[in-house]
Amino acid sequence: MSEIYDVIILGAGPAGISAAIYASRARLETLWLEKQFVPGGQIIDTYEVDNYPGMPGMSGMDLGEAMGEHAKKLGIEPVRETVRSIEDQGSVKVVRTKKNEYLAKTIIYACGANHRHLGIPGEEELSGMGVSYCATCDGAFFKDRVTVVVGGGNVAAEDAVFLARLCKKVYVVHRRDQLRAEKVLQEQLFECRNVEMVWNSIPLEIQGESQVTGLKVQNVKTGEEQVLAADGVFIAVGITPNTGLLKELVKMDDGGYIVAGEEGITTAPGIFAAGDLRTKALRQVVTAVSDGANAVTSVQHYLMGR
Ligand code: NAP
């Protein structure tokens, strides 16, 4: 008979890494699966994570690496496999990858989230040809050129500040007249002289043949349309949780987030959720690592029959 793990952890972002560290220290029989080669999840796309205590100004890539190294020192590393399906047989959960089938008493699901798309003409066609979802990855291609950032959250503000250091000009297109981003990021953004805010505007179409030439936007107050001539469009309009594998197994809200409190307890006994993909007020690295730790405590309680 196959080994039955105490827990299978899915994902090696901050929540999954934290869960792995706590599971290792709790001496749980653990299998840790991750499809990417680099640990860190979404933070590896972040130029600077400036609000994680003790690590001021650290790059997301370095923070992810440091977290991964911490887990490795405790003797646990992710197995590189992409999970295809999860079956809940009650006391046993079956996790299937392309190559293998794994069994566990519990699952900590920490698969994070992906960039949300706008779904406008030109977005898909020009992806990689001027359309990007990651300023820190692709910004350097736009040195001394003109770019547009779409969105008004933390990522949009961070991306715009990052791009302003490289680009001749950066437009920030936001659908309202106030940003959602933290005040400290707003201050940094408004200090950038080469950033122009395009308020109350929604993107209609990304223009260009083999390369982006501009973004057509519409002012939602006046109805007026204009084309912002640009070489790159960076889309930062939020995230969609990677919860498809649990669709039939646990309760989710309308946005596809798994309904779970800070203990990570879902509607399926033995399946726990951690990180950005659960319902919560604040999605940050610091809350994700807290989720990973809490989920392991919940696993231990579950295994003890509490
Ligand atoms: P977000 O906070 O959800 O902001 C998304 C932005 O895009 C909002 O301003 C929203 O407008 C706008 N938007 C959404 N759909 C749109 C559409 N279809 N067309 C035009 N605009 C649209 O997302 P985020 O900035 O990507 O951040 C994702 C999560 O990561 C957040 O929870 C954030 O706090 C977290 N994060 C944390 C850190 C950190 O800890 N340092 C850094 C970055 C991100 P409205 O404002 O009008 O809704």
XYZ file of C-alpha atoms and ligand atoms in Angstrom:
354
model
C 0.000 0.000 0.000
C 1.175 3.568 -0.715
C 2.409 5.729 2.113
C -0.272 7.903 3.664
C 1.237 11.259 4.599
C -0.001 13.225 7.578
C -0.193 16.253 5.355
C 0.391 17.266 1.763
C 1.204 20.956 1.379
C 0.433 22.442 -2.030
C 2.330 25.575 -2.975
C 5.647 27.195 -2.073
C 4.713 30.829 -1.691
C 5.048 32.428 1.760
C 2.027 30.513 3.123
C 3.236 27.131 1.822
C 6.825 27.715 2.965
C 5.660 28.709 6.427
C 3.424 25.622 6.577
C 6.372 23.435 5.529
C 8.590 24.936 8.250
C 5.951 24.371 10.930
C 5.088 20.879 9.661
C 8.755 19.927 9.693
C 9.205 21.167 13.260
C 6.030 19.309 14.282
C 7.604 16.140 12.782
C 4.578 15.511 10.588
C 5.011 13.064 7.714
C 4.884 15.733 5.039
C 4.909 15.883 1.255
C 5.340 19.358 -0.202
C 4.437 19.959 -3.844
C 5.141 23.013 -5.973
C 5.048 23.458 -9.746
C 7.550 26.349 -9.966
C 11.324 25.980 -9.688
C 11.785 29.035 -7.494
C 10.137 29.412 -4.062
C 8.258 32.577 -3.158
C 5.069 32.557 -5.226
C 3.840 36.033 -6.109
C 6.582 37.840 -4.164
C 9.241 36.852 -6.680
C 7.640 39.429 -9.004
C 7.945 42.133 -6.344
C 10.826 44.561 -6.661
C 10.895 45.403 -2.976
C 8.938 44.001 -0.019
C 9.207 46.846 2.450
C 6.633 45.815 5.042
C 7.806 42.406 6.187
C 9.214 42.908 9.689
C 12.965 42.571 9.968
C 13.579 42.674 6.202
C 13.282 46.328 5.151
C 13.791 46.908 1.455
C 14.453 43.261 0.621
C 13.653 42.180 -2.925
C 10.813 39.701 -3.301
C 13.136 37.258 -5.053
C 15.639 37.372 -2.155
C 12.911 37.032 0.460
C 11.432 34.012 -1.335
C 14.879 32.454 -1.600
C 15.623 33.104 2.082
C 12.341 31.502 3.105
C 13.021 28.492 0.880
C 16.518 28.138 2.368
C 15.055 28.253 5.866
C 12.783 25.318 5.046
C 15.680 23.453 3.417
C 17.776 23.850 6.568
C 14.984 22.160 8.477
C 15.160 19.255 6.046
C 12.135 19.936 3.896
C 12.085 20.858 0.213
C 9.290 21.007 -2.328
C 8.874 18.248 -4.891
C 8.501 19.812 -8.344
C 5.225 18.496 -9.645
C 2.033 20.045 -10.927
C -1.105 18.800 -9.235
C -3.830 17.777 -11.675
C -6.619 16.773 -9.285
C -7.591 16.300 -5.659
C -10.084 13.700 -4.499
C -11.584 13.781 -1.030
C -12.308 10.220 0.124
C -13.049 11.341 3.669
C -10.251 10.201 5.982
C -7.906 9.955 2.985
C -7.243 12.629 0.373
C -5.868 11.650 -3.033
C -3.589 14.108 -4.812
C -2.810 13.273 -8.442
C -0.006 14.791 -10.487
C 0.915 13.904 -14.064
C 3.259 11.167 -12.849
C 2.094 10.155 -9.392
C -0.770 9.590 -7.035
C -0.224 10.589 -3.400
C -2.339 9.870 -0.334
C -2.662 11.984 2.803
C -4.803 12.406 5.871
C -4.889 16.167 5.387
C -4.121 18.831 2.820
C -2.885 22.386 3.272
C -3.863 24.192 0.112
C -1.625 27.217 -0.404
C -1.578 27.666 -4.169
C -1.822 31.454 -4.110
C -3.214 33.538 -6.906
C -2.556 34.692 -10.460
C -2.728 38.067 -12.153
C -6.238 39.081 -13.137
C -6.680 39.928 -16.826
C -8.644 42.839 -18.256
C -10.243 40.846 -21.058
C -10.026 43.715 -23.571
C -9.065 43.533 -27.272
C -5.304 43.406 -27.797
C -4.485 42.111 -24.318
C -4.003 38.479 -25.245
C -2.712 39.157 -28.762
C 0.029 41.530 -27.547
C 0.949 39.638 -24.389
C 4.749 39.515 -24.307
C 4.845 42.135 -27.076
C 4.436 45.105 -24.785
C 1.670 43.753 -22.548
C 2.996 42.562 -19.221
C 1.753 41.647 -15.744
C 5.136 42.043 -14.046
C 7.002 45.340 -14.044
C 10.022 43.970 -12.187
C 10.361 41.158 -14.734
C 9.841 43.170 -17.924
C 10.382 46.829 -16.972
C 13.984 46.895 -18.191
C 12.785 46.399 -21.786
C 11.141 49.821 -21.590
C 14.102 51.954 -20.529
C 13.630 55.577 -21.697
C 10.297 54.688 -23.262
C 6.657 55.374 -22.395
C 4.570 52.909 -20.416
C 1.086 52.687 -18.940
C 0.158 51.005 -15.683
C -3.476 50.011 -15.266
C -4.861 49.717 -11.717
C -5.007 51.579 -8.431
C -3.860 49.035 -5.831
C -0.515 48.350 -4.162
C 0.874 46.509 -7.146
C -0.070 49.272 -9.597
C 1.528 51.916 -7.367
C 4.673 49.841 -6.810
C 4.949 49.053 -10.515
C 4.518 52.689 -11.514
C 7.199 53.850 -9.047
C 9.533 51.133 -10.311
C 8.890 52.017 -13.961
C 9.238 55.763 -13.306
C 12.911 55.147 -12.466
C 13.464 53.607 -15.893
C 10.968 55.110 -18.286
C 10.672 58.498 -19.900
C 7.028 58.700 -18.879
C 4.525 56.515 -17.051
C 0.745 56.902 -17.220
C -1.322 55.366 -14.426
C -4.846 54.622 -15.558
C -7.320 54.124 -12.727
C -11.068 53.699 -12.937
C -11.777 55.948 -9.920
C -10.364 59.229 -8.605
C -8.709 57.654 -5.553
C -6.123 54.933 -5.280
C -6.618 51.817 -3.206
C -2.855 51.544 -2.580
C -1.346 52.126 0.880
C -0.717 55.804 1.631
C 3.071 55.392 1.763
C 3.024 53.997 -1.786
C 0.735 56.788 -2.952
C 3.200 59.348 -1.571
C 6.063 57.697 -3.450
C 3.985 57.635 -6.628
C 2.887 61.272 -6.479
C 6.499 62.326 -5.960
C 7.488 60.904 -9.356
C 7.636 63.801 -11.800
C 7.344 61.630 -14.902
C 4.116 59.927 -13.752
C 0.816 61.211 -15.095
C -2.375 60.039 -13.444
C -5.301 59.309 -15.759
C -8.201 59.262 -13.311
C -11.731 57.921 -13.750
C -10.700 56.000 -16.826
C -11.147 52.457 -17.995
C -9.022 50.719 -20.625
C -10.908 49.806 -23.790
C -8.302 48.432 -26.177
C -4.571 47.808 -26.340
C -3.390 48.940 -29.754
C -0.537 47.705 -31.927
C 0.255 45.130 -34.579
C 3.343 43.207 -33.534
C 4.160 45.577 -30.655
C 2.088 47.782 -28.359
C 1.662 51.329 -29.660
C -0.942 52.619 -27.243
C -3.876 52.136 -24.917
C -7.335 53.441 -25.719
C -9.121 54.584 -22.564
C -12.497 56.079 -21.773
C -13.297 58.592 -19.071
C -16.219 57.121 -17.158
C -17.495 60.559 -16.081
C -17.434 62.300 -19.468
C -17.519 59.336 -21.866
C -14.563 60.882 -23.689
C -12.110 58.477 -25.325
C -8.386 59.020 -25.873
C -5.392 56.968 -26.940
C -2.342 57.081 -24.685
C 0.642 56.491 -26.972
C 2.884 53.968 -25.197
C 5.367 51.178 -25.818
C 4.268 49.018 -22.905
C 1.121 48.337 -20.893
C 1.505 46.890 -17.408
C -1.685 45.401 -16.046
C -2.053 45.398 -12.246
C -5.758 44.993 -11.623
C -5.668 42.419 -8.870
C -5.486 38.706 -8.538
C -7.623 35.628 -9.075
C -7.179 32.816 -6.564
C -5.829 29.485 -7.795
C -8.651 27.456 -6.339
C -9.874 25.517 -9.366
C -8.679 22.164 -7.978
C -10.972 22.488 -4.955
C -13.997 23.776 -6.878
C -16.237 20.819 -6.117
C -14.799 20.124 -2.657
C -15.015 23.258 -0.505
C -17.216 26.310 -0.221
C -15.968 29.406 -2.040
C -17.222 32.974 -2.253
C -18.309 34.666 -5.481
C -14.716 35.685 -6.257
C -13.498 32.068 -6.052
C -11.781 32.567 -2.655
C -12.005 29.602 -0.266
C -14.254 30.397 2.667
C -11.973 29.922 5.689
C -10.971 31.876 8.790
C -7.460 32.325 10.131
C -7.309 28.689 11.271
C -7.648 27.719 7.617
C -10.571 25.391 8.298
C -12.655 24.864 5.163
C -16.024 23.176 4.738
C -14.209 19.903 3.908
C -12.799 18.222 7.049
C -9.050 17.697 6.657
C -8.632 20.269 3.888
C -7.117 23.542 5.085
C -6.559 26.783 3.167
C -3.677 29.200 3.685
C -2.600 32.453 2.070
C -4.088 34.790 -0.503
C -6.633 32.270 -1.737
C -8.786 32.276 1.392
C -11.352 34.874 2.411
C -9.515 37.516 4.448
C -9.229 41.254 4.943
C -5.532 41.698 4.213
C -3.482 39.817 1.624
C 0.176 40.402 2.456
C 3.285 38.307 3.001
C 2.945 38.764 6.734
C -0.610 37.384 6.793
C 0.284 34.564 4.397
C 3.075 33.239 6.641
C 0.741 33.478 9.606
C -1.817 31.403 7.693
C 0.745 28.683 6.986
C 1.596 28.358 10.672
C -2.046 28.366 11.742
C -2.956 25.746 9.159
C -0.357 23.342 10.574
C -1.801 23.817 14.063
C -5.229 23.029 12.627
C -3.818 19.907 10.955
C -2.364 18.755 14.293
C -5.693 19.291 16.053
C -7.494 17.416 13.286
C -5.062 14.489 13.453
C -5.518 14.312 17.225
C -9.256 14.061 16.649
C -10.030 17.445 18.169
P -5.957 45.054 -5.586
O -5.541 45.611 -4.289
O -7.160 44.182 -5.650
O -6.170 46.296 -6.569
C -6.625 46.088 -7.881
C -6.801 47.436 -8.540
O -7.191 47.258 -9.875
C -7.878 48.289 -7.856
O -7.451 49.619 -7.788
C -9.074 48.127 -8.778
O -9.882 49.260 -8.817
C -8.428 47.914 -10.122
N -9.213 47.063 -11.007
C -9.731 45.846 -10.733
N -10.352 45.335 -11.804
C -10.226 46.262 -12.781
C -10.668 46.334 -14.115
N -11.346 45.338 -14.688
N -10.370 47.438 -14.835
C -9.686 48.449 -14.272
N -9.229 48.450 -13.016
C -9.501 47.362 -12.276
O -4.803 44.206 -6.313
P -3.210 44.312 -6.335
O -2.729 45.681 -6.267
O -2.805 43.451 -7.490
O -2.784 43.553 -5.032
C -3.200 42.189 -4.846
C -3.094 41.827 -3.393
O -1.722 41.753 -3.011
C -3.748 42.890 -2.499
O -4.414 42.237 -1.468
C -2.562 43.679 -2.009
O -2.776 44.308 -0.761
C -1.498 42.620 -1.922
N -0.150 43.236 -2.041
C 0.599 43.357 -0.937
C 1.823 43.959 -1.011
C 2.675 44.074 0.196
O 2.393 43.425 1.202
N 3.724 44.862 0.178
C 2.303 44.449 -2.205
C 1.528 44.309 -3.319
C 0.288 43.712 -3.228
P -10.775 49.707 -7.540
O -9.810 50.314 -6.571
O -11.718 50.672 -8.131
O -11.423 48.463 -7.040
